[in-house]
Coordinates of C-alpha atoms in Angstrom, one line a residue:
Chain A
M1 CA -39.4 -9.0 -32.0
A2 CA -42.6 -7.9 -30.3
S3 CA -40.8 -6.2 -27.4
T4 CA -38.8 -3.9 -29.8
A5 CA -41.7 -3.1 -32.1
P6 CA -42.9 0.6 -31.8
P7 CA -45.8 0.8 -29.3
L8 CA -49.2 1.3 -30.7
L9 CA -50.7 4.8 -30.5
L10 CA -54.3 5.2 -31.3
L11 CA -55.5 8.6 -32.7
H12 CA -58.9 9.9 -31.9
R13 CA -60.3 12.0 -34.8
L14 CA -57.6 14.6 -35.1
P15 CA -58.3 18.0 -36.5
E16 CA -56.2 19.2 -39.4
F17 CA -54.1 21.5 -37.4
S18 CA -52.6 18.6 -35.5
L19 CA -51.2 16.9 -38.6
P20 CA -47.6 18.1 -37.9
F21 CA -47.8 16.2 -34.7
V22 CA -48.5 12.9 -36.4
S23 CA -45.3 12.9 -38.4
V24 CA -43.3 13.4 -35.2
L25 CA -45.2 10.6 -33.5
Q26 CA -44.8 8.2 -36.4
T27 CA -41.0 8.1 -35.9
E28 CA -41.6 6.5 -32.5
F29 CA -44.9 4.8 -32.5
T30 CA -47.1 2.7 -34.7
V31 CA -49.8 5.3 -35.2
L32 CA -53.3 4.0 -35.8
D33 CA -55.7 6.4 -37.5
P34 CA -59.4 5.5 -37.6
L35 CA -59.9 8.1 -40.3
A36 CA -57.0 6.9 -42.6
D37 CA -57.9 7.2 -46.2
P38 CA -57.6 4.5 -47.6
P39 CA -58.6 2.7 -44.4
D40 CA -55.8 0.7 -42.7
P41 CA -56.8 -3.0 -42.9
S42 CA -54.9 -3.8 -39.7
F43 CA -56.8 -1.0 -37.7
P44 CA -59.6 -3.1 -36.2
A45 CA -57.2 -5.7 -34.8
L46 CA -54.5 -3.3 -33.7
S47 CA -56.8 -0.7 -32.2
S48 CA -58.3 -3.2 -29.8
S49 CA -54.9 -3.7 -28.2
A50 CA -53.7 -0.1 -28.2
R51 CA -52.9 1.1 -24.6
V52 CA -52.8 4.8 -25.4
V53 CA -55.3 7.0 -27.3
L54 CA -54.4 10.6 -28.3
C55 CA -57.1 13.2 -28.4
V56 CA -56.2 16.4 -30.0
G57 CA -58.9 19.0 -30.5
P58 CA -62.5 19.1 -29.3
S59 CA -63.9 15.8 -30.6
P60 CA -65.7 14.1 -27.6
L61 CA -64.2 10.8 -26.3
T62 CA -67.2 9.0 -25.0
S63 CA -67.8 5.9 -22.9
D64 CA -68.7 4.1 -26.2
D65 CA -65.3 5.0 -27.6
L66 CA -63.7 3.4 -24.5
D67 CA -65.8 0.3 -24.9
R68 CA -64.5 0.0 -28.5
Y69 CA -60.9 0.6 -27.6
N70 CA -61.0 -1.7 -24.6
A71 CA -57.2 -2.1 -24.0
V72 CA -56.8 1.7 -23.5
E73 CA -55.1 2.6 -20.2
C74 CA -54.3 6.2 -20.9
V75 CA -56.0 9.0 -22.7
V76 CA -53.5 11.7 -23.7
G77 CA -55.5 14.9 -24.0
S78 CA -54.1 18.0 -25.5
S79 CA -56.2 20.9 -24.3
A80 CA -56.3 22.9 -21.1
G81 CA -59.9 22.1 -20.6
I82 CA -60.8 18.4 -21.1
N83 CA -64.5 18.5 -20.7
H84 CA -64.9 16.7 -24.0
I85 CA -63.4 13.5 -22.5
D86 CA -65.8 11.4 -20.5
L87 CA -63.8 11.6 -17.3
A88 CA -66.4 9.6 -15.2
A89 CA -66.1 6.7 -17.7
C90 CA -62.3 6.9 -17.5
R91 CA -62.4 6.8 -13.8
R92 CA -64.7 3.8 -13.7
R93 CA -62.4 1.9 -16.0
G94 CA -59.2 3.0 -14.2
V95 CA -58.1 4.9 -17.4
R96 CA -55.6 7.7 -16.7
V97 CA -56.0 11.0 -18.4
T98 CA -53.6 13.8 -19.2
S99 CA -54.3 17.4 -20.3
G100 CA -52.3 19.9 -22.3
G101 CA -51.1 21.2 -19.0
D102 CA -49.7 24.7 -19.2
A103 CA -48.7 24.5 -22.8
F104 CA -51.4 27.1 -23.7
S105 CA -51.6 29.0 -20.4
D106 CA -49.4 32.0 -21.4
D107 CA -51.1 32.4 -24.7
V108 CA -54.6 32.1 -23.2
A109 CA -53.7 34.6 -20.5
D110 CA -52.2 37.1 -23.0
Y111 CA -55.4 36.8 -25.0
A112 CA -57.7 37.3 -22.0
V113 CA -55.9 40.6 -21.1
G114 CA -56.1 41.6 -24.8
L115 CA -59.8 41.0 -24.9
A116 CA -60.3 43.0 -21.7
I117 CA -58.4 46.0 -23.0
D118 CA -60.1 45.7 -26.3
V119 CA -63.6 45.7 -24.8
L120 CA -62.9 48.5 -22.2
R121 CA -60.9 50.7 -24.6
R122 CA -62.9 49.8 -27.7
V123 CA -59.9 48.9 -29.8
S124 CA -61.7 46.7 -32.3
A125 CA -64.5 49.2 -32.5
A126 CA -61.9 52.0 -33.2
D127 CA -60.4 49.9 -35.9
R128 CA -63.8 49.4 -37.5
F129 CA -64.4 53.2 -37.2
V130 CA -61.1 54.1 -39.0
R131 CA -61.5 51.4 -41.7
A132 CA -65.0 52.6 -42.4
G133 CA -63.5 56.0 -43.1
S134 CA -65.5 57.6 -40.3
W135 CA -62.7 59.5 -38.6
P136 CA -62.4 62.5 -40.9
V137 CA -66.2 62.8 -41.0
Q138 CA -67.3 62.2 -37.5
K139 CA -64.5 63.6 -35.4
E140 CA -65.7 62.8 -31.9
Y141 CA -65.7 59.2 -30.8
A142 CA -67.4 57.4 -27.9
L143 CA -64.9 57.1 -25.0
G144 CA -64.0 53.8 -23.6
S145 CA -63.2 53.0 -20.0
K146 CA -59.9 52.9 -18.1
V147 CA -58.1 49.6 -17.6
G148 CA -55.3 50.6 -15.3
G149 CA -56.2 50.3 -11.6
K150 CA -59.5 48.4 -12.2
R151 CA -60.7 45.7 -9.9
V152 CA -60.4 42.3 -11.6
G153 CA -62.2 39.2 -10.4
I154 CA -60.9 35.8 -11.7
V155 CA -63.1 32.8 -11.8
G156 CA -60.7 29.8 -11.5
L157 CA -57.2 30.4 -10.3
G158 CA -55.4 27.6 -12.1
G159 CA -52.4 27.9 -14.5
I160 CA -54.3 30.3 -16.7
G161 CA -56.0 32.3 -14.0
L162 CA -52.7 32.9 -12.2
R163 CA -51.1 34.2 -15.3
V164 CA -54.1 36.5 -16.0
A165 CA -53.7 37.8 -12.5
K166 CA -50.0 38.4 -12.9
R167 CA -50.5 40.3 -16.1
F168 CA -53.2 42.6 -14.6
E169 CA -51.0 43.4 -11.7
G170 CA -48.7 45.2 -14.1
F171 CA -51.6 47.5 -14.9
G172 CA -52.0 48.4 -11.3
C173 CA -55.2 46.3 -11.1
I174 CA -56.5 44.8 -7.9
I175 CA -57.1 41.1 -8.0
S176 CA -59.6 38.8 -6.3
Y177 CA -60.7 35.3 -7.2
N178 CA -63.0 32.5 -6.8
S179 CA -61.7 28.9 -7.0
R180 CA -62.6 25.5 -5.7
H181 CA -60.1 25.9 -2.9
V182 CA -58.4 28.9 -1.3
K183 CA -54.9 29.3 -2.6
S184 CA -52.8 30.2 0.4
Q185 CA -49.7 31.1 -1.6
V186 CA -51.2 34.0 -3.7
P187 CA -51.5 37.6 -2.6
Y188 CA -55.0 37.9 -4.0
T189 CA -58.3 38.1 -2.1
Y190 CA -60.4 34.9 -2.1
C191 CA -64.1 35.3 -2.6
A192 CA -66.3 32.3 -1.9
N193 CA -69.3 33.5 -3.7
L194 CA -69.5 34.4 -7.4
V195 CA -72.2 37.0 -6.9
D196 CA -70.0 38.8 -4.4
L197 CA -67.0 38.4 -6.7
A198 CA -68.9 40.0 -9.5
S199 CA -70.3 42.9 -7.5
N200 CA -66.9 43.7 -6.1
N201 CA -65.2 43.8 -9.5
E202 CA -65.3 45.7 -12.8
I203 CA -63.7 43.0 -14.9
L204 CA -64.7 39.4 -14.5
V205 CA -62.3 36.9 -16.3
V206 CA -63.6 33.3 -16.6
C207 CA -60.7 30.9 -16.5
C208 CA -62.2 27.8 -14.8
A209 CA -62.6 24.3 -16.3
L210 CA -66.1 23.3 -17.5
T211 CA -67.4 20.6 -15.2
N212 CA -70.8 19.6 -13.9
D213 CA -70.2 22.1 -11.1
T214 CA -69.3 25.0 -13.4
Y215 CA -72.0 24.6 -16.1
H216 CA -73.8 28.0 -16.3
V217 CA -72.2 29.0 -13.0
I218 CA -72.0 32.5 -14.5
N219 CA -75.7 33.0 -14.4
K220 CA -78.0 36.0 -14.5
D221 CA -77.5 36.9 -10.9
V222 CA -73.7 36.9 -11.2
M223 CA -73.9 39.0 -14.4
T224 CA -76.4 41.4 -12.9
A225 CA -74.1 41.8 -9.9
L226 CA -71.3 42.7 -12.3
G227 CA -73.5 45.5 -13.6
K228 CA -73.5 48.0 -16.4
N229 CA -70.0 49.2 -15.8
G230 CA -68.6 45.7 -15.6
I231 CA -67.3 43.6 -18.4
I232 CA -66.9 39.9 -18.7
V233 CA -64.1 38.0 -20.5
N234 CA -64.5 34.3 -21.3
I235 CA -61.5 32.3 -22.5
A236 CA -62.6 29.1 -20.7
R237 CA -65.6 27.3 -22.1
G238 CA -68.8 28.8 -23.5
A239 CA -71.1 26.8 -21.2
V240 CA -69.6 28.2 -18.0
I241 CA -71.7 31.2 -18.8
D242 CA -75.5 31.1 -19.4
E243 CA -75.1 32.5 -22.9
K244 CA -78.8 33.3 -23.4
E245 CA -78.8 35.5 -20.3
L246 CA -75.5 37.1 -21.3
V247 CA -77.0 38.1 -24.7
E248 CA -80.1 39.5 -23.1
L249 CA -78.1 41.5 -20.5
L250 CA -75.7 42.8 -23.2
V251 CA -78.6 43.8 -25.5
R252 CA -80.4 45.6 -22.7
G253 CA -77.1 47.3 -21.6
E254 CA -77.3 45.7 -18.2
I255 CA -73.7 44.7 -18.3
G256 CA -71.0 46.9 -19.8
G257 CA -69.5 44.5 -22.4
A258 CA -67.9 41.2 -23.1
G259 CA -64.8 39.8 -24.7
L260 CA -65.6 36.2 -25.8
D261 CA -63.4 33.6 -27.2
V262 CA -65.8 30.7 -26.5
Y263 CA -69.5 30.0 -26.9
E264 CA -72.0 27.4 -25.9
H265 CA -72.6 26.1 -29.4
E266 CA -69.4 26.7 -31.4
P267 CA -69.0 27.7 -34.1
H268 CA -72.4 29.3 -33.6
V269 CA -72.3 32.8 -32.2
P270 CA -75.7 34.3 -31.2
D271 CA -76.8 36.7 -34.0
E272 CA -77.6 39.5 -31.6
M273 CA -74.0 39.6 -30.5
L274 CA -72.8 40.2 -34.0
K275 CA -74.5 43.6 -34.0
L276 CA -73.2 44.8 -30.7
D277 CA -70.4 47.4 -30.5
N278 CA -69.5 46.6 -26.9
V279 CA -68.4 43.0 -27.5
V280 CA -65.3 41.6 -29.0
L281 CA -65.7 38.2 -30.6
S282 CA -63.1 35.6 -31.3
P283 CA -63.3 32.1 -32.8
H284 CA -62.0 30.0 -29.9
R285 CA -58.4 30.7 -30.6
A286 CA -57.0 32.3 -27.5
F287 CA -54.8 29.2 -27.2
L288 CA -53.5 29.1 -30.7
T289 CA -50.0 30.3 -31.6
P290 CA -47.1 28.5 -33.2
D291 CA -45.4 28.7 -29.8
S292 CA -48.2 27.0 -28.0
F293 CA -48.1 24.2 -30.5
A294 CA -44.5 23.6 -29.9
A295 CA -45.1 23.5 -26.2
L296 CA -48.0 21.2 -26.6
E297 CA -46.0 18.8 -28.8
K298 CA -43.5 18.6 -26.0
V299 CA -46.2 17.8 -23.4
V300 CA -48.0 15.3 -25.6
V301 CA -44.9 13.4 -26.7
G302 CA -43.6 13.6 -23.2
N303 CA -46.8 12.0 -21.8
I304 CA -46.8 9.2 -24.3
R305 CA -43.1 8.4 -23.7
A306 CA -43.6 8.6 -20.0
F307 CA -46.5 6.1 -20.2
F308 CA -44.6 3.6 -22.2
S309 CA -41.5 3.8 -20.1
E310 CA -43.6 3.6 -16.9
K311 CA -42.5 7.0 -15.6
P312 CA -44.8 9.6 -14.0
L313 CA -47.1 11.3 -16.6
L314 CA -46.3 15.0 -17.0
T315 CA -49.8 16.4 -16.8
E316 CA -52.0 13.8 -15.3
I317 CA -55.5 14.9 -14.3
E318 CA -56.9 14.0 -10.9
L319 CA -60.1 12.1 -11.6
D320 CA -61.9 13.2 -8.4
I321 CA -65.3 13.5 -10.0
Chain B
M1 CA -61.4 96.0 -6.6
A2 CA -58.9 94.9 -9.2
S3 CA -57.0 92.7 -6.8
T4 CA -60.0 90.6 -6.0
A5 CA -61.4 90.3 -9.5
P6 CA -61.0 86.8 -11.0
P7 CA -57.8 86.5 -13.0
L8 CA -58.0 86.5 -16.7
L9 CA -57.7 83.2 -18.4
L10 CA -57.4 83.1 -22.2
L11 CA -58.6 80.0 -24.1
H12 CA -56.9 78.9 -27.3
R13 CA -59.3 77.3 -29.7
L14 CA -60.7 74.5 -27.5
P15 CA -62.1 71.4 -29.0
E16 CA -65.6 70.4 -28.1
F17 CA -64.6 67.6 -25.7
S18 CA -63.0 70.2 -23.4
L19 CA -66.2 72.1 -22.8
P20 CA -66.8 70.6 -19.3
F21 CA -63.5 72.1 -18.3
V22 CA -64.6 75.6 -19.1
S23 CA -67.5 75.6 -16.8
V24 CA -65.2 74.5 -13.9
L25 CA -62.7 77.3 -14.8
Q26 CA -65.4 80.0 -15.1
T27 CA -66.1 79.6 -11.4
E28 CA -62.6 80.9 -10.6
F29 CA -61.4 82.8 -13.6
T30 CA -62.6 85.4 -16.1
V31 CA -62.5 83.1 -19.1
L32 CA -61.8 84.8 -22.5
D33 CA -62.8 82.8 -25.5
P34 CA -61.7 84.0 -28.9
L35 CA -64.4 81.8 -30.5
A36 CA -67.2 82.9 -28.4
D37 CA -70.5 83.2 -30.3
P38 CA -71.6 86.0 -30.2
P39 CA -68.1 87.5 -29.9
D40 CA -67.3 89.0 -26.5
P41 CA -66.8 92.8 -27.1
S42 CA -64.3 93.0 -24.3
F43 CA -62.1 90.2 -25.7
P44 CA -59.6 92.4 -27.7
A45 CA -58.8 94.6 -24.7
L46 CA -58.8 91.8 -22.0
S47 CA -56.9 89.2 -24.1
S48 CA -53.9 91.6 -24.5
S49 CA -53.5 91.6 -20.7
A50 CA -54.1 87.9 -20.0
R51 CA -51.1 86.3 -18.3
V52 CA -52.2 82.7 -18.9
V53 CA -53.4 80.9 -22.0
L54 CA -54.9 77.5 -21.9
C55 CA -54.3 75.1 -24.9
V56 CA -56.5 72.0 -24.8
G57 CA -56.3 69.7 -27.9
P58 CA -54.1 69.8 -30.9
S59 CA -54.5 73.4 -32.2
P60 CA -51.0 74.8 -32.8
L61 CA -50.0 77.7 -30.6
T62 CA -47.7 79.7 -32.8
S63 CA -45.2 82.5 -32.4
D64 CA -47.9 84.8 -34.0
D65 CA -50.4 83.8 -31.4
L66 CA -47.8 84.8 -28.7
D67 CA -47.3 88.1 -30.5
R68 CA -51.0 88.8 -30.3
Y69 CA -51.3 87.8 -26.7
N70 CA -48.3 89.7 -25.6
A71 CA -48.9 89.7 -21.9
V72 CA -48.9 85.9 -21.7
E73 CA -46.4 84.5 -19.2
C74 CA -47.6 80.9 -19.1
V75 CA -49.0 78.5 -21.6
V76 CA -51.0 75.7 -19.9
G77 CA -50.9 72.7 -22.2
S78 CA -53.1 69.7 -21.7
S79 CA -51.5 66.9 -23.6
A80 CA -48.6 64.6 -22.9
G81 CA -46.9 65.6 -26.2
I82 CA -46.8 69.4 -26.7
N83 CA -45.2 69.5 -30.1
H84 CA -48.1 71.8 -31.3
I85 CA -46.9 74.6 -29.0
D86 CA -44.0 76.6 -30.5
L87 CA -41.6 75.9 -27.6
A88 CA -38.7 77.9 -29.2
A89 CA -40.9 81.0 -29.3
C90 CA -42.0 80.4 -25.7
R91 CA -38.4 80.1 -24.6
R92 CA -37.3 83.3 -26.5
R93 CA -40.1 85.2 -24.7
G94 CA -39.5 83.7 -21.3
V95 CA -43.0 82.1 -21.4
R96 CA -43.3 79.1 -19.2
V97 CA -45.1 76.0 -20.5
T98 CA -46.9 73.1 -18.8
S99 CA -48.0 69.7 -20.2
G100 CA -50.7 67.3 -19.2
G101 CA -48.1 65.5 -17.2
D102 CA -49.0 62.0 -16.4
A103 CA -52.7 62.5 -16.5
F104 CA -52.9 60.3 -19.6
S105 CA -50.0 58.1 -19.0
D106 CA -51.8 55.1 -17.6
D107 CA -54.4 55.1 -20.3
V108 CA -51.9 55.5 -23.1
A109 CA -49.8 52.7 -21.7
D110 CA -52.8 50.4 -21.4
Y111 CA -53.8 51.1 -25.0
A112 CA -50.2 50.5 -26.2
V113 CA -50.2 47.1 -24.7
G114 CA -53.7 46.5 -26.0
L115 CA -52.6 47.4 -29.5
A116 CA -49.6 45.1 -29.3
I117 CA -51.7 42.1 -28.2
D118 CA -54.2 42.9 -30.8
V119 CA -51.7 43.0 -33.6
L120 CA -49.8 39.9 -32.5
R121 CA -52.8 37.8 -31.6
R122 CA -55.0 39.3 -34.4
V123 CA -57.8 40.2 -32.0
S124 CA -59.5 42.8 -34.2
A125 CA -59.0 40.5 -37.2
A126 CA -60.7 37.7 -35.3
D127 CA -63.6 40.0 -34.5
R128 CA -64.0 40.9 -38.2
F129 CA -63.8 37.1 -39.0
V130 CA -66.6 36.2 -36.6
R131 CA -68.8 39.2 -37.4
A132 CA -68.5 38.4 -41.1
G133 CA -69.9 34.9 -40.3
S134 CA -66.8 33.2 -41.6
W135 CA -66.2 30.9 -38.6
P136 CA -68.8 28.2 -39.4
V137 CA -67.7 28.2 -43.0
Q138 CA -63.9 28.5 -42.9
K139 CA -63.0 26.6 -39.8
E140 CA -59.2 27.1 -39.8
Y141 CA -57.8 30.5 -39.1
A142 CA -54.4 32.1 -39.5
L143 CA -52.4 31.9 -36.3
G144 CA -51.1 34.9 -34.6
S145 CA -47.9 35.2 -32.7
K146 CA -47.2 34.8 -29.0
V147 CA -47.0 37.9 -26.7
G148 CA -45.7 36.4 -23.4
G149 CA -42.0 36.4 -23.1
K150 CA -41.4 38.5 -26.2
R151 CA -38.6 41.1 -26.3
V152 CA -40.0 44.6 -26.2
G153 CA -38.0 47.7 -27.2
I154 CA -39.4 51.1 -25.9
V155 CA -38.5 54.3 -27.7
G156 CA -38.7 57.0 -25.0
L157 CA -38.8 55.9 -21.4
G158 CA -40.8 58.8 -19.9
G159 CA -44.0 58.5 -17.9
I160 CA -45.7 56.5 -20.6
G161 CA -42.7 54.4 -21.6
L162 CA -42.1 53.4 -18.0
R163 CA -45.7 52.3 -17.6
V164 CA -45.6 50.3 -20.9
A165 CA -42.5 48.6 -19.6
K166 CA -44.1 47.7 -16.3
R167 CA -47.2 46.2 -18.0
F168 CA -45.1 44.1 -20.4
E169 CA -43.1 42.8 -17.4
G170 CA -46.3 41.1 -16.2
F171 CA -46.3 39.1 -19.5
G172 CA -42.8 37.9 -18.9
C173 CA -41.4 40.1 -21.6
I174 CA -37.9 41.3 -21.7
I175 CA -37.6 45.1 -21.9
S176 CA -34.9 47.4 -23.4
Y177 CA -35.2 51.0 -24.3
N178 CA -33.8 54.0 -26.1
S179 CA -34.1 57.4 -24.5
R180 CA -32.2 60.8 -24.6
H181 CA -30.5 59.8 -21.4
V182 CA -29.7 56.5 -19.7
K183 CA -32.1 56.0 -16.8
S184 CA -30.0 54.6 -14.0
Q185 CA -33.0 53.6 -11.8
V186 CA -34.7 51.2 -14.1
P187 CA -33.9 47.5 -14.5
Y188 CA -34.1 47.6 -18.3
T189 CA -31.2 47.5 -20.8
Y190 CA -30.4 50.8 -22.5
C191 CA -29.7 50.8 -26.2
A192 CA -28.1 53.9 -27.6
N193 CA -29.0 53.1 -31.2
L194 CA -32.5 52.7 -32.7
V195 CA -31.4 50.3 -35.4
D196 CA -29.9 48.1 -32.7
L197 CA -32.9 48.4 -30.5
A198 CA -35.2 47.3 -33.4
S199 CA -33.0 44.4 -34.4
N200 CA -32.8 43.2 -30.8
N201 CA -36.6 43.3 -30.3
E202 CA -39.8 41.8 -31.6
I203 CA -42.2 44.6 -30.4
L204 CA -41.1 48.2 -30.8
V205 CA -43.3 50.7 -28.8
V206 CA -42.9 54.3 -29.8
C207 CA -43.5 56.5 -26.7
C208 CA -41.2 59.5 -27.2
A209 CA -42.2 63.2 -27.7
L210 CA -42.2 64.6 -31.2
T211 CA -39.4 67.1 -31.4
N212 CA -37.0 68.2 -34.2
D213 CA -34.7 65.4 -33.0
T214 CA -37.4 62.7 -33.2
Y215 CA -39.1 63.6 -36.5
H216 CA -39.0 60.5 -38.7
V217 CA -36.5 58.9 -36.3
I218 CA -38.2 55.6 -36.9
N219 CA -37.0 55.4 -40.5
K220 CA -36.7 52.7 -43.1
D221 CA -33.4 51.4 -41.5
V222 CA -35.0 51.0 -38.1
M223 CA -38.1 49.3 -39.4
T224 CA -36.1 47.0 -41.6
A225 CA -34.0 46.0 -38.6
L226 CA -37.2 45.2 -36.7
G227 CA -38.0 42.8 -39.6
K228 CA -40.9 40.7 -40.8
N229 CA -41.5 39.0 -37.4
G230 CA -41.4 42.4 -35.6
I231 CA -44.3 44.7 -34.9
I232 CA -44.4 48.4 -34.2
V233 CA -46.8 50.2 -31.9
N234 CA -47.2 54.0 -32.1
I235 CA -49.1 55.9 -29.4
A236 CA -46.7 58.9 -29.5
R237 CA -47.0 61.1 -32.6
G238 CA -47.4 60.1 -36.2
A239 CA -44.4 62.0 -37.5
V240 CA -42.0 60.1 -35.2
I241 CA -42.3 57.4 -37.9
D242 CA -41.6 57.9 -41.5
E243 CA -45.2 56.9 -42.4
K244 CA -44.6 56.5 -46.2
E245 CA -41.8 54.0 -45.5
L246 CA -44.0 52.2 -42.9
V247 CA -46.8 51.7 -45.4
E248 CA -44.4 50.3 -48.0
L249 CA -42.8 47.9 -45.5
L250 CA -46.2 46.7 -44.3
V251 CA -47.5 46.3 -47.8
R252 CA -44.4 44.3 -48.8
G253 CA -44.6 42.2 -45.6
E254 CA -41.1 43.4 -44.6
I255 CA -42.3 44.2 -41.1
G256 CA -44.8 42.0 -39.3
G257 CA -47.5 44.4 -38.4
A258 CA -48.4 47.7 -36.7
G259 CA -50.7 49.0 -34.1
L260 CA -51.2 52.7 -34.7
D261 CA -53.1 55.3 -32.8
V262 CA -51.4 58.3 -34.5
Y263 CA -50.6 59.3 -38.0
E264 CA -48.6 62.0 -39.8
H265 CA -51.6 63.8 -41.3
E266 CA -54.5 63.1 -38.9
P267 CA -57.3 62.4 -39.5
H268 CA -55.9 61.0 -42.7
V269 CA -54.9 57.4 -42.6
P270 CA -53.1 56.1 -45.7
D271 CA -55.5 54.2 -47.9
E272 CA -53.1 51.2 -48.3
M273 CA -53.3 50.6 -44.5
L274 CA -57.1 50.3 -44.5
K275 CA -56.8 47.1 -46.5
L276 CA -54.2 45.4 -44.4
D277 CA -55.1 42.6 -42.0
N278 CA -51.9 42.9 -39.9
V279 CA -52.5 46.5 -38.7
V280 CA -54.8 47.8 -36.0
L281 CA -55.9 51.4 -36.6
S282 CA -57.2 53.7 -34.0
P283 CA -58.2 57.4 -34.3
H284 CA -55.8 59.1 -31.9
R285 CA -57.6 58.1 -28.8
A286 CA -55.2 56.1 -26.6
F287 CA -55.3 58.9 -24.1
L288 CA -59.1 59.3 -24.0
T289 CA -61.1 57.9 -21.1
P290 CA -63.4 59.7 -18.6
D291 CA -60.8 58.9 -16.0
S292 CA -58.0 60.6 -17.9
F293 CA -60.2 63.7 -18.3
A294 CA -60.7 63.9 -14.6
A295 CA -57.0 63.6 -14.0
L296 CA -56.3 66.2 -16.6
E297 CA -58.8 68.7 -15.1
K298 CA -56.9 68.3 -11.9
V299 CA -53.5 69.0 -13.6
V300 CA -54.8 72.0 -15.7
V301 CA -56.7 73.7 -12.9
G302 CA -53.8 73.0 -10.5
N303 CA -51.3 74.6 -12.9
I304 CA -53.4 77.7 -13.4
R305 CA -54.0 78.1 -9.6
A306 CA -50.3 77.5 -9.0
F307 CA -49.4 80.2 -11.5
F308 CA -51.7 82.9 -10.0
S309 CA -50.7 82.0 -6.4
E310 CA -47.0 82.1 -7.4
K311 CA -46.4 78.5 -6.4
P312 CA -44.4 75.9 -8.4
L313 CA -46.2 74.7 -11.5
L314 CA -47.2 71.1 -11.3
T315 CA -46.0 69.9 -14.8
E316 CA -43.7 72.6 -16.1
I317 CA -41.7 71.6 -19.2
E318 CA -38.0 72.2 -19.4
L319 CA -37.5 74.4 -22.4
D320 CA -34.0 73.1 -23.2
I321 CA -34.4 73.3 -27.0

């Protein structure tokens, strides 16, 4: 009997939007939910023998969690950035980790370009202007800045960064990038230093993972090098940018503008930003479309199935930290 | 003496934003301004012998104007669309007409793509949501719709339409188009019928000139064919779309959304639109950046110089109407 019973699948505090997933998973797995209401009396016993834990959404998975679920061999993550999972602890315990892979990459890249156009051409500001009834009254309107042909610097040329680059190429933009390693197969200029990347470009798009190495890597020096005609787009993680410095530079007009989908202390957005006309603010949703969910479901279910059938995981992370 | 005097250049009601032009032109031409304050006493005599009239901005140039300025041989227009110039009257009188050519095409195409992303991914709506302080309170947020890979139908594949197509290609979108003529050199599918174009696509981008043939050519049937998952972007002229029908379809949710830079009765924007969350509204400014002005100045001055030196005009319009 035991060999044909559905494998145990442990959930780790799932946000509401992931509920459709669960019903799919329940057809194949015995799904263990720590937040079940009413609580599942078999949870304590079963959770200690579950080999896979699924983490959808931003809830941290800590070393303590892994202590509690001590049979876990694989953490199936669901986002592009997996900084909320304690990767060092996973590595120490020999726990494998998967990410959402490229399920969200197209959507995030689309959104990054949308934010850049919006900031430069003041699209949301124009929408506010028209909705406020200002057009018939105040006929002239502050000009934006051209997008086509601009120099775009990309921080992190992974699945998302590459897609951002490809999109900007269609606008006649010139692409350069910074990344952990030089990518020999891309036609873009590598720039080893972020201050140089910023000073050589007019649009800086932050696409890298948040790690110990990238925390606040976009600091005052980098942003000052970008300058008052430069704009910054962040669709990665808030803490890649030193947000306090960003706010000050924006308020003083020392950088040209920002399109932000992520913040250091979400859902908190610094008050000063809410008043600025040269920023476009978005509630961490660059990755969110019905299509990206469908793609994610495929990756998540695929990884869980692969684990239990001892096949290669689809989107395993290299734990070289 | 007469042969070396600067040629006469007649202005036709210039909007304020074109003033920087005038100072450039005054270095080469005797500029005649009907709105000069105080009035120029030599205007009536000189204007009747001016061979070139410059039209910047949307003020109509009518048959009556041409009657008054009866020595005019060339109307130098400055916009991409020149529906405000009475082209039939120009043709009858053998008056040549130039447009702004592609001075604005990149900027308009950039903006068109920006509007499409904004409508589909709800960028301006997200910005409103964050600025209103709703994020910490109301954590879940209505999803938008994917951009990458969508089918894009372009109405009018001229300088702007081609640039819109090229940009959407970078997003992995599939392009088809309707145009007066099949363009044999482009890799996009031609569609002779607008209802078919709309029903085969999810994004319809209106890029054609406004002429008698294109007035209200985007009618109820076309928009209904686009359907409730389709969006329309208009950066051409308001009257290419039957705006009354557009508003009704939007209000009833029978088309998915709209990104509009132009309207039938500018600066009037239908009240119903101001309340909708699935539209992005912009005050006819897709063409407006400092860069497009610089490019336009080149085209305008180039056309005027070409006329007086009897060289080919840079951006002459074919008056086949």
